[in-house]
Amino acid sequence: MTHAIECRQLTKVWPGNPPVEAVRGIDLVIEQGLCFGVLGPNGAGKTTTIEICEGLLTATSGEALVLGKSWNVQASEIREQIGISLQESRLSEKLSVLETLTLFRSFYRNGLDPKEVIARVSLQEKMHASIKSLSGGQRQRVSVATALVGNPRLLFLDEPTTGLDPQSRRELWRIITDFREGGGTVLLTTHYMDEAERLCDRVAIFDRGRILAEDSPRKLIADLGVEHVVEFSVAYTKDHHDREQPAETFGSGLPGVISARMESGHRCLSVREPHVAIPALLGLISEQQLQLTSLTTRQASLEDVFVHYAGRSLNDSGQEGVSA
Amino acid sequence: MRDSWKMHPVTQLFLARFREFIRQPEAVFWSYVFPLVMMIALGLAFRSEPLEAISIAVQEGPGAETLISLLKKEPSFVVSGGSAEECRRQLRAGQSELIVVVEPSVGQIAAGLPDYQYVFDPTRPGSVHARNMADDVLQRAAGRQDILNTSDQEVTEPGSRYIDFLVPGLIGMGLMGGGVWGVGFAIVDMRIRQLLKRFMGTPMKKPHFIIAMIFSRMVFMVPEIVIVLIVSRLLFGVKNHGSYATVALLIVLGAFEFAGIGLLIACRARTLEAVSGLMNLAMVPMWIGSGIFFSAKRFPEFVQPVVDLLPLTPLIAALRHVMQEGAGLLLILPELAIICIWGVVTFVVALKLFRWE
Ligand SMILES: Nc1ncnc2c1ncn2[C@@H]1O[C@H](COP(=O)(O)OP(=O)(O)OP(=O)(O)O)[C@@H](O)[C@H]1O
Ligand SMILES: [Mg+2]
């Protein structure tokens, strides 16, 4: 079976002063029938990469094959088989949902009935409402519907859930899962690690135009060798308030602790066995006459995978190269 | 489903544009009302009534009183007296067309006749006219005899008035503005919203999109022109002396031509500011040079070739031939050819240069 997507040494340099190397040599193979997630901070090159795959940008070097076809020779065949939702595209406000989908349907040789697609994204009640009158989540669903109406084999969704409330996000997850269960392939980008963990069979973690790691979310997390993360904060008791704050690596070297770091103002310990590490941590805290002000433990997540590979948290700006 | 014309991409793109247009009541209102307001205002300002009263200023001095009473005998004169300075001011301000000054007599003192000096602006038609009228009146009062027998036949036929000249010009202007603005802004707006890029991600054929843009513009402009034609007829009795089919053909081709030019102007612009600048740059020469308000033939000989090739000039010229003179299709073939060339060339070039992202 041909791959849904195959990129070889893809690069993209935006001309400018200085030129921006948005994509710096990406190799990516996506099997058909998967939901593939591209994760990464702002400016990582996610949109640039996906738009090269969509045939909307041309790569500076390298090539992207889609469903085994090349954009140089079979562009219109590829377009018949893919559906896309752009990160920043605004549909005509004055048209109704049905009119918009009928318009997009007319571009495809074989597509679905617009009404059926409206039902798939649960917008039957809004069928005749203008795009202008829709909420952000509903608009996003219309955008995905325009991608579905051509009955694609491969769906590209660039940040489909950014800025949506939890319920709208779940609604979109359902649409994506339905599509995948019908045999389609999905390539989506997201900033939400939890979304990627729930939705994607495989993820690639992007940073500064490169892929840091690529595998199934479970495997990536397991490979860290870390099962839990303990987040805590400490303060000095009143009599010692003039003392300096403990080092960022406070807690490293304790039994069961793999590493310690600060992450967006929180102290984090990667631990293998919380029942060993937490008593040891509490012991250290009282020994140093500190007060524990908060303590939470959670399962390791893709967020930790990113921190592990990028050496900084996902929320820290990607541009300055903050390293822990 | 695809086979039916209703699901053809051109039909759907056209319908989308059409719906967007009619769902913007303000835009519809302005695009239809503006040419009307323009026509009514200009039609009233330049309505062909008998020449208005001629204002003459007489400079104070000996003999001025006699001169004033002499001039006042002519009913179309409005005569006022004033100091030299006041008279000059009135002439400058256009409040009077002519100053008459009584000069110390050097000529026929014996006959007791004074000498007159006319102060006027030879570049102002009204001024020249006033000078000649006043001269006639004064010469005759002094006893001049007309030797030739002449008679006047007055013709103020529909078709030869200013309003008859103006309406085809305004139709041309309406087609230009509607095409250039309508298409230009719509395209740049779609580009800013990344809608063009979104369309590029579908199998949509580029010429389909462009044809739909041009065709929808043509359809919006027809009612605009029909309204102008009807109102000009009802209000000013402007008649079409040629065939309606020929006028309709010209309107359709003109709309096509300017939709193409709008497309070309907008084919690479990324912002509304950029496209507005380009549109004005393209339209100003035609506003001035293509004979909307006065004949393009008034320009000096050496600019005529340029003026004649501007997209608007042949359209207005052909409309005038047909509407004012009743010219048939054959007589306007050269104009039609220029219009079609503009339409086709801009369409092809725009398609080549078009920026979709
Ligand atoms: N049209 C453009 N011209 C110049 N530089 C660009 C352009 N588009 C993107 N870039 C640059 O390329 C880099 C990657 O951008 P890209 O949009 O691919 O990031 P992203 O991962 O999608 O980020 P986000 O999460 O914010 O959407 C950024 O540094 C950006 O400034
Ligand atoms: Mg992006």
XYZ file of C-alpha atoms and ligand atoms in Angstrom:
713
model
C 0.000 0.000 0.000
C 1.265 3.462 -0.834
C 2.019 5.813 1.986
C -0.449 8.570 2.687
C 2.443 11.017 2.901
C 6.111 10.689 2.249
C 8.488 13.598 2.747
C 12.167 13.350 2.046
C 14.601 15.962 3.324
C 12.017 18.680 3.097
C 13.291 22.227 3.636
C 11.679 25.604 3.389
C 13.482 28.907 3.658
C 11.359 32.059 3.731
C 13.196 34.839 1.979
C 13.782 37.873 4.140
C 16.385 39.632 6.135
C 17.559 37.400 7.676
C 15.938 34.464 5.830
C 13.885 32.189 8.066
C 14.620 28.488 7.904
C 11.108 27.362 8.760
C 11.670 23.707 7.866
C 15.143 22.249 8.102
C 15.253 18.759 6.631
C 12.170 16.804 7.547
C 11.711 13.107 6.774
C 8.216 11.912 7.391
C 6.345 8.789 6.335
C 2.701 8.466 7.268
C 0.881 5.189 6.741
C -2.670 5.177 5.472
C -5.448 4.762 7.974
C -3.669 6.522 10.818
C -4.340 9.677 12.690
C -0.985 11.417 12.706
C -0.348 14.384 14.967
C 2.231 17.103 14.487
C 3.071 18.762 17.779
C 5.265 21.679 18.581
C 5.477 25.225 19.863
C 4.665 28.363 17.858
C 6.929 28.812 14.883
C 8.088 25.203 14.889
C 7.285 24.841 11.205
C 4.085 22.812 11.533
C 1.958 24.943 9.233
C 4.762 25.312 6.719
C 5.265 21.552 6.539
C 1.584 20.730 6.292
C 1.038 23.364 3.600
C 3.839 21.896 1.536
C 2.077 18.544 1.818
C -1.194 20.224 0.812
C 0.445 21.579 -2.327
C -0.100 25.184 -1.227
C 3.580 25.998 -0.746
C 6.541 24.793 -2.687
C 9.446 23.369 -0.762
C 12.857 24.988 -1.098
C 14.283 21.500 -1.503
C 13.034 17.980 -1.083
C 9.671 16.673 -2.130
C 6.394 15.641 -0.565
C 4.544 12.709 -2.115
C 0.870 12.447 -1.256
C -0.900 9.104 -1.710
C 2.088 8.058 -3.774
C 1.669 10.960 -6.204
C 3.894 13.912 -6.874
C 2.625 17.498 -6.769
C 4.667 18.281 -9.846
C 2.810 15.904 -12.116
C -0.484 14.876 -10.570
C -1.628 17.896 -8.623
C -5.257 17.764 -9.650
C -5.576 14.042 -8.854
C -4.147 14.675 -5.408
C -6.536 17.556 -4.821
C -9.517 15.327 -5.609
C -8.452 13.007 -2.796
C -7.502 15.345 0.012
C -9.506 17.643 2.225
C -7.922 20.561 4.037
C -8.753 22.983 6.789
C -6.348 25.901 7.033
C -5.183 27.446 10.284
C -6.325 30.929 9.314
C -8.924 30.826 6.620
C -12.186 32.693 6.968
C -15.111 31.570 4.862
C -17.554 34.048 3.350
C -19.600 35.410 6.228
C -22.691 36.112 4.192
C -23.225 32.579 2.944
C -25.154 29.933 4.838
C -23.597 26.670 5.950
C -25.397 24.722 3.241
C -24.464 27.237 0.536
C -20.826 27.119 1.576
C -20.702 23.343 1.472
C -22.569 23.184 -1.822
C -19.982 25.558 -3.264
C -17.101 23.388 -2.098
C -18.890 20.239 -3.231
C -19.111 21.618 -6.762
C -15.314 21.585 -7.075
C -15.035 17.802 -6.707
C -15.787 15.106 -9.241
C -16.936 12.654 -6.584
C -18.049 14.015 -3.294
C -20.670 13.659 -0.632
C -24.075 15.201 -0.328
C -23.571 18.510 1.517
C -26.514 17.760 3.785
C -25.000 14.463 4.785
C -21.752 16.194 5.692
C -23.659 18.787 7.713
C -25.204 15.919 9.652
C -21.774 14.374 10.182
C -20.556 17.539 11.885
C -23.866 17.914 13.773
C -24.841 21.259 12.308
C -28.288 20.326 10.981
C -29.906 23.071 13.004
C -27.524 25.646 11.580
C -27.837 24.497 8.003
C -29.449 27.726 6.828
C -27.701 30.055 9.276
C -25.069 32.420 7.888
C -21.440 31.721 8.737
C -21.384 35.107 10.462
C -23.906 33.956 13.040
C -21.918 30.875 14.082
C -19.753 30.459 17.166
C -16.035 29.763 16.837
C -16.522 26.051 17.406
C -19.310 25.855 14.867
C -17.234 27.706 12.291
C -14.407 25.281 12.873
C -16.792 22.422 12.226
C -17.921 24.078 8.978
C -14.282 24.408 8.011
C -13.759 20.687 8.644
C -16.976 19.973 6.748
C -15.600 21.807 3.691
C -12.654 19.439 3.923
C -14.936 16.389 4.159
C -17.374 17.276 1.400
C -15.039 16.072 -1.355
C -15.022 12.621 0.272
C -11.238 12.675 0.770
C -8.967 9.786 1.634
C -6.626 12.094 3.465
C -7.626 14.934 5.744
C -5.304 17.809 6.718
C -6.366 19.783 9.776
C -4.160 22.648 10.925
C -4.942 23.368 14.572
C -8.584 22.367 14.335
C -9.256 22.832 18.043
C -7.219 25.898 18.970
C -9.277 28.327 20.997
C -12.279 26.034 21.421
C -13.987 25.135 24.675
C -13.654 21.550 25.942
C -17.037 20.507 24.621
C -16.384 21.819 21.111
C -13.018 20.114 21.165
C -14.612 16.804 22.041
C -17.127 17.316 19.240
C -14.275 17.754 16.784
C -12.465 14.747 18.173
C -15.583 12.705 17.462
C -15.688 13.954 13.851
C -12.027 13.102 13.381
C -12.397 9.672 14.954
C -15.435 8.910 12.776
C -13.494 9.832 9.676
C -10.603 7.619 10.688
C -12.871 4.720 11.477
C -14.262 5.045 7.960
C -10.760 4.246 6.709
C -9.438 7.764 6.180
C -6.026 9.129 7.095
C -5.706 12.291 9.169
C -2.781 14.648 9.529
C -3.413 17.262 12.177
C -1.371 19.812 14.054
C -2.038 20.807 17.601
C -0.598 22.540 20.624
C -2.524 20.333 22.992
C -0.594 17.345 24.213
C -3.648 15.708 25.732
C -5.409 15.971 22.403
C -2.535 14.272 20.626
C -2.390 11.522 23.237
C -6.089 10.738 22.899
C -6.534 11.168 19.181
C -3.338 10.235 17.436
C -1.878 6.855 16.593
C 1.449 8.475 15.989
C 2.894 11.881 16.684
C 5.912 13.805 15.511
C 7.294 16.442 17.823
C 8.488 19.458 15.866
C 10.811 22.145 17.108
C 12.594 24.832 15.110
C 11.993 23.170 11.781
C 13.110 19.712 12.806
C 11.473 16.564 14.086
C 12.708 15.835 17.606
C 10.939 12.509 18.027
C 8.328 10.465 16.244
C 6.393 7.443 17.476
C 3.127 6.458 19.108
C 2.366 8.663 22.103
C 2.527 5.684 24.453
C 5.910 4.591 23.158
C 7.346 8.091 23.357
C 6.282 8.407 26.968
C 7.469 4.924 27.852
C 10.854 5.644 26.277
C 11.399 8.437 28.735
C 11.699 5.747 31.403
C 9.655 8.032 33.564
C 6.231 7.082 34.633
C 5.291 9.896 36.936
C 5.962 13.517 37.415
C 5.842 15.110 40.852
C 5.177 18.822 40.820
C 5.647 20.724 44.036
C 6.556 24.068 45.456
C 8.241 25.068 48.682
C 8.648 28.148 50.822
C 10.763 29.007 53.868
C 9.220 29.241 57.263
C 8.963 32.775 58.745
C 12.280 32.637 60.683
C 14.204 31.779 57.530
C 12.539 34.046 54.973
C 15.813 35.817 54.167
C 17.489 32.661 52.928
C 18.075 32.076 49.256
C 15.661 29.877 47.308
C 16.825 26.280 46.903
C 18.510 25.412 43.617
C 16.468 24.456 40.564
C 17.727 20.931 40.859
C 16.400 20.639 44.384
C 15.467 16.992 44.900
C 17.721 15.411 42.317
C 19.633 12.439 43.600
C 16.864 11.338 45.926
C 15.922 7.678 45.696
C 13.530 6.986 42.805
C 14.091 10.431 41.242
C 15.440 10.537 37.691
C 15.768 14.255 37.227
C 14.675 17.581 38.667
C 13.977 20.881 36.920
C 11.922 24.039 36.978
C 9.063 24.148 34.506
C 7.129 27.400 34.078
C 7.677 28.287 37.724
C 6.959 24.852 39.101
C 9.465 22.406 40.497
C 9.183 19.070 38.728
C 10.671 15.705 39.511
C 10.617 12.866 37.018
C 10.228 9.757 39.089
C 9.994 6.077 38.462
C 8.433 5.093 41.801
C 6.382 7.806 43.510
C 5.961 5.763 46.727
C 9.726 5.841 47.216
C 10.413 9.305 45.906
C 7.696 11.265 47.709
C 8.654 10.208 51.300
C 12.273 10.974 50.439
C 11.265 14.398 49.131
C 9.231 15.184 52.252
C 12.202 14.141 54.387
C 14.516 16.492 52.503
C 12.063 19.359 52.824
C 11.751 19.114 56.604
C 15.483 18.573 56.986
C 16.105 21.888 55.198
C 13.443 23.588 57.338
C 11.259 24.296 54.327
C 7.511 24.250 54.026
C 5.723 22.281 51.362
C 3.106 24.590 49.783
C 1.829 22.317 47.032
C 2.308 18.790 45.807
C 0.729 16.986 42.852
C 1.661 13.875 40.986
C 0.617 12.947 37.506
C 1.394 10.427 34.833
C 4.147 11.418 32.468
C 2.718 12.984 29.281
C 3.811 14.117 25.856
C 4.537 17.455 27.470
C 7.354 15.747 29.358
C 8.521 14.152 26.155
C 8.814 17.578 24.613
C 10.692 18.915 27.611
C 12.986 15.942 27.475
C 13.902 16.466 23.814
C 13.733 20.241 23.520
C 15.287 20.922 26.898
C 12.565 23.446 27.669
C 8.875 23.532 28.272
C 6.408 23.827 25.436
C 5.041 27.078 26.795
C 8.417 28.771 26.823
C 9.002 30.766 23.671
C 10.679 28.682 21.009
C 12.635 31.578 19.539
C 14.956 32.515 22.349
C 16.272 29.036 22.856
C 15.694 28.931 26.596
C 17.382 25.852 27.919
C 16.986 24.291 31.335
C -25.009 15.541 -9.662
C -21.968 17.189 -11.192
C -23.565 16.981 -14.619
C -26.348 19.373 -13.855
C -25.517 22.992 -14.584
C -26.526 23.909 -11.060
C -23.608 22.027 -9.581
C -21.109 23.356 -12.084
C -18.343 25.215 -10.243
C -18.906 28.360 -12.300
C -22.586 28.397 -11.358
C -21.803 27.823 -7.710
C -19.044 30.430 -7.593
C -21.344 32.845 -9.369
C -24.166 32.146 -6.932
C -21.831 32.630 -3.988
C -20.756 36.039 -5.295
C -24.302 36.980 -6.134
C -25.574 36.065 -2.678
C -22.746 37.908 -0.978
C -23.584 40.968 -3.038
C -27.326 41.073 -2.479
C -26.898 40.377 1.225
C -25.019 43.637 1.619
C -27.866 46.127 1.284
C -25.586 49.149 1.784
C -23.313 48.090 -1.045
C -26.241 47.508 -3.367
C -27.739 50.842 -2.437
C -24.576 52.799 -3.063
C -23.585 51.093 -6.241
C -27.016 51.785 -7.684
C -27.695 55.194 -6.205
C -24.353 56.877 -6.745
C -24.510 57.074 -10.550
C -28.084 58.318 -10.285
C -27.220 61.103 -7.867
C -24.344 62.083 -10.087
C -26.523 62.220 -13.157
C -29.312 64.170 -11.509
C -26.933 66.698 -9.987
C -25.046 67.264 -13.223
C -28.197 67.184 -15.294
C -29.679 69.950 -13.192
C -26.499 71.997 -13.038
C -26.046 71.955 -16.803
C -29.654 71.904 -17.887
C -30.041 73.622 -21.256
C -32.199 76.573 -20.380
C -32.036 79.821 -22.348
C -28.789 81.515 -21.489
C -28.846 82.986 -18.088
C -28.737 86.686 -17.408
C -25.421 88.297 -18.291
C -23.839 90.231 -15.432
C -21.984 93.377 -16.395
C -20.150 95.706 -14.051
C -19.754 99.356 -14.925
C -16.808 101.181 -13.407
C -17.682 104.407 -11.566
C -16.699 107.629 -13.226
C -18.020 110.427 -15.434
C -20.620 109.076 -17.833
C -21.109 105.856 -15.886
C -24.728 106.651 -15.038
C -25.674 107.157 -18.713
C -23.895 103.922 -19.621
C -25.780 101.977 -16.967
C -29.170 103.203 -18.150
C -28.147 102.417 -21.744
C -27.190 98.827 -20.896
C -30.236 98.269 -18.734
C -32.438 98.591 -21.808
C -31.310 95.092 -22.822
C -33.428 92.722 -20.697
C -30.819 89.915 -20.497
C -28.259 92.184 -18.843
C -27.888 92.581 -15.117
C -25.916 95.761 -14.639
C -24.187 96.998 -11.501
C -21.900 99.904 -10.790
C -18.826 99.980 -8.581
C -15.312 101.190 -8.003
C -12.527 99.945 -10.244
C -11.416 97.638 -7.495
C -14.880 96.310 -6.788
C -15.441 95.658 -10.492
C -12.201 93.700 -10.752
C -13.136 91.643 -7.767
C -16.485 90.734 -9.269
C -14.875 89.712 -12.529
C -12.350 87.555 -10.740
C -15.024 85.907 -8.653
C -17.148 85.139 -11.707
C -19.961 87.351 -10.397
C -19.768 89.469 -13.496
C -18.579 88.521 -16.944
C -17.490 91.910 -18.167
C -16.396 95.351 -16.957
C -17.219 98.361 -19.059
C -15.161 101.478 -18.434
C -16.004 104.939 -19.804
C -12.783 106.413 -21.117
C -11.919 110.041 -21.529
C -13.020 110.585 -25.062
C -10.388 110.932 -27.788
C -12.473 110.076 -30.834
C -15.658 111.719 -31.974
C -15.870 114.444 -29.395
C -17.927 116.417 -31.814
C -20.661 113.800 -31.849
C -20.636 113.846 -28.073
C -20.030 110.115 -27.960
C -17.855 108.591 -25.229
C -15.230 105.871 -25.712
C -15.689 102.515 -23.987
C -13.188 99.971 -22.832
C -14.196 96.313 -22.308
C -12.354 94.437 -19.607
C -12.970 90.705 -19.877
C -11.338 87.293 -19.787
C -10.964 85.959 -23.350
C -10.631 82.372 -22.076
C -14.095 82.445 -20.518
C -16.832 81.742 -23.057
C -19.370 83.665 -20.960
C -17.039 86.627 -20.806
C -16.517 86.764 -24.556
C -20.220 86.410 -25.131
C -20.960 89.277 -22.737
C -18.432 91.499 -24.457
C -19.975 90.892 -27.881
C -23.520 91.344 -26.619
C -22.654 94.572 -24.814
C -20.771 95.854 -27.843
C -23.775 95.200 -30.101
C -26.117 96.960 -27.747
C -23.847 99.994 -27.372
C -23.020 100.260 -31.087
C -26.677 100.059 -32.022
C -27.616 102.627 -29.403
C -25.020 104.913 -30.960
C -26.722 104.503 -34.297
C -25.028 101.515 -36.028
C -27.107 100.037 -38.814
C -27.004 96.309 -39.540
C -26.567 95.833 -43.245
C -27.272 92.106 -43.755
C -30.668 90.587 -43.334
C -30.370 87.640 -40.957
C -32.836 85.377 -39.245
C -32.434 82.880 -36.356
C -33.739 79.338 -36.202
C -33.394 77.864 -32.720
C -32.697 74.162 -32.317
C -32.762 72.530 -28.898
C -33.437 68.964 -29.981
C -33.128 66.034 -27.657
C -29.889 64.338 -28.581
C -27.935 67.525 -28.846
C -28.194 68.801 -25.281
C -25.486 68.447 -22.651
C -27.493 65.880 -20.721
C -27.720 63.720 -23.848
C -23.972 63.905 -24.090
C -23.525 63.288 -20.362
C -25.623 60.147 -19.887
C -23.465 57.860 -22.078
C -20.418 59.254 -20.254
C -21.924 58.415 -16.885
C -22.853 54.929 -18.052
C -19.244 54.398 -19.065
C -18.041 55.770 -15.759
C -20.460 53.505 -13.881
C -19.207 50.458 -15.753
C -15.607 51.397 -15.030
C -16.128 52.054 -11.318
C -18.337 49.038 -10.812
C -15.976 46.686 -12.580
C -12.729 47.946 -11.134
C -13.914 48.466 -7.555
C -16.266 45.557 -7.426
C -13.828 42.970 -8.671
C -10.702 44.536 -7.169
C -11.943 44.785 -3.601
C -13.698 41.431 -3.668
C -10.533 39.656 -4.801
C -8.200 41.327 -2.335
C -10.669 40.697 0.467
C -10.778 37.008 -0.416
C -7.001 36.936 -0.535
C -6.706 38.541 2.899
C -9.168 36.054 4.328
C -7.070 33.239 2.823
C -10.137 32.084 0.975
C -8.265 32.039 -2.327
C -5.667 29.821 -0.728
C -8.415 27.583 0.608
C -9.871 27.281 -2.892
C -6.437 26.363 -4.201
C -6.523 23.360 -1.903
C -9.514 22.029 -3.844
C -9.591 20.812 -7.433
C -11.295 24.084 -8.443
C -10.107 25.249 -11.876
C -8.637 28.737 -11.828
C -10.388 29.930 -15.006
C -13.723 28.872 -13.499
C -13.131 31.167 -10.571
C -12.108 34.070 -12.756
C -14.999 33.627 -15.162
C -17.451 33.551 -12.254
C -15.947 36.735 -10.781
C -16.243 38.567 -14.077
C -19.658 37.226 -14.927
C -21.160 38.063 -11.536
C -19.887 41.640 -11.872
C -21.481 41.926 -15.275
C -24.802 40.828 -13.860
C -24.692 43.295 -10.938
C -23.989 46.174 -13.276
C -26.871 45.677 -15.669
C -29.589 46.909 -13.251
C -27.388 49.876 -12.378
C -27.250 50.936 -16.011
C -30.914 50.236 -16.648
C -31.848 52.471 -13.732
C -29.709 55.295 -15.093
C -31.308 54.913 -18.521
C -34.849 54.908 -17.151
C -34.365 57.844 -14.793
C -32.566 59.934 -17.404
C -35.459 59.329 -19.756
C -38.152 60.181 -17.235
C -36.407 63.169 -15.738
C -34.571 64.696 -18.664
C -36.157 63.048 -21.690
C -32.864 61.479 -22.732
C -33.672 59.130 -25.599
C -31.725 56.337 -27.175
C -31.632 57.089 -30.878
C -29.984 53.777 -31.740
C -31.011 50.196 -31.136
C -31.363 48.891 -27.601
C -29.690 45.675 -28.606
C -26.552 47.579 -29.566
C -26.592 49.547 -26.313
C -27.054 46.297 -24.402
C -24.146 44.723 -26.247
C -21.943 47.692 -25.411
C -22.909 47.532 -21.753
C -22.170 43.829 -21.519
C -18.832 44.188 -23.288
C -17.951 47.242 -21.207
C -18.740 45.375 -17.999
C -16.575 42.494 -19.185
C -13.752 44.849 -20.090
C -13.671 46.582 -16.714
C -14.179 43.435 -14.690
C -11.066 42.179 -16.490
C -9.190 45.365 -15.636
C -10.297 45.090 -11.996
C -9.004 41.566 -11.960
C -5.670 42.593 -13.411
C -5.290 45.398 -10.869
C -6.078 43.041 -7.992
C -4.188 40.049 -9.268
C -1.181 40.533 -7.009
C -2.168 43.121 -4.394
C -2.096 41.855 -0.827
C -3.755 44.729 1.021
C -6.779 46.921 0.527
C -4.550 50.003 0.638
C -2.382 48.703 -2.176
C -5.309 47.816 -4.349
C -7.056 51.170 -3.756
C -3.916 52.988 -4.805
C -3.585 50.924 -7.952
C -7.244 51.339 -8.806
C -7.058 55.104 -8.522
C -3.873 55.144 -10.538
C -5.647 53.234 -13.281
C -8.878 55.206 -13.194
C -7.723 58.814 -12.876
C -6.418 59.046 -16.459
C -9.757 57.756 -17.675
C -11.811 60.055 -15.480
C -9.959 62.932 -16.997
C -9.131 61.739 -20.461
C -11.869 59.475 -21.679
C -14.555 62.065 -22.246
C -16.999 61.434 -19.431
C -17.879 65.100 -18.930
C -16.468 66.726 -22.048
C -15.343 65.425 -25.382
C -11.987 63.690 -25.395
C -11.316 65.445 -28.689
C -10.572 68.631 -26.756
C -7.162 67.320 -25.774
C -4.180 68.395 -27.878
C -3.492 66.390 -31.013
C -0.390 64.632 -29.707
C -2.147 62.965 -26.784
C -5.070 61.746 -28.886
C -3.561 58.346 -29.721
C -3.076 57.637 -26.016
C -6.495 58.927 -25.055
C -8.132 56.860 -27.791
C -6.601 53.641 -26.526
C -7.638 54.049 -22.886
C -10.208 51.370 -22.103
C -12.986 53.829 -21.334
C -12.663 56.139 -24.362
C -13.969 53.755 -27.036
C -16.784 52.600 -24.778
C -18.094 56.110 -24.193
C -17.514 57.132 -27.786
C -19.451 54.121 -29.056
C -22.282 54.677 -26.565
C -22.580 58.272 -27.759
C -22.560 57.281 -31.415
C -25.375 54.862 -30.779
C -27.476 56.787 -28.294
C -27.088 60.311 -29.685
C -26.673 59.648 -33.372
C -28.373 56.299 -33.780
C -25.263 54.677 -35.239
C -25.550 50.984 -36.088
C -23.244 48.156 -35.132
C -21.043 48.524 -38.204
C -20.129 52.087 -37.413
C -18.827 51.237 -33.964
C -16.787 48.189 -34.927
C -13.409 49.875 -34.281
C -14.502 50.800 -30.760
C -15.880 47.312 -30.147
C -12.572 45.845 -31.255
C -10.574 47.940 -28.761
C -12.992 47.036 -25.953
C -12.750 43.323 -26.708
C -8.976 43.422 -26.918
C -8.770 45.046 -23.493
C -11.167 42.494 -22.045
C -9.409 39.455 -23.426
C -5.861 40.649 -22.794
C -6.514 41.627 -19.170
C -8.278 38.307 -18.571
C -5.377 36.274 -19.916
C -2.670 38.321 -18.234
C -4.525 38.329 -14.907
C -4.899 34.565 -15.015
C -1.162 34.232 -15.580
C -0.073 36.657 -12.876
C -2.728 35.833 -10.315
C -1.504 35.348 -6.744
C -3.626 32.800 -4.943
C -1.984 32.625 -1.533
N 4.792 33.766 4.723
C 5.877 33.749 5.531
N 6.888 34.596 5.297
C 7.986 34.601 6.082
N 8.150 33.801 7.136
C 7.177 32.924 7.434
C 5.976 32.870 6.652
N 5.179 31.920 7.172
C 5.833 31.427 8.234
N 7.032 32.007 8.395
C 8.022 31.705 9.427
O 8.294 30.321 9.400
C 8.410 29.801 10.710
C 7.485 28.619 10.877
O 6.148 29.064 10.773
P 4.922 28.068 10.837
O 3.723 28.887 10.506
O 5.178 26.890 10.001
O 4.885 27.669 12.362
P 3.838 26.812 13.159
O 4.575 25.669 13.728
O 2.657 26.507 12.322
O 3.444 27.801 14.326
P 2.033 28.056 15.026
O 1.919 27.049 16.091
O 2.190 29.420 15.584
O 0.983 27.969 13.995
C 8.111 30.951 11.663
O 9.346 31.422 12.148
C 7.468 31.977 10.798
O 7.813 33.268 11.233
Mg 0.690 26.986 12.386
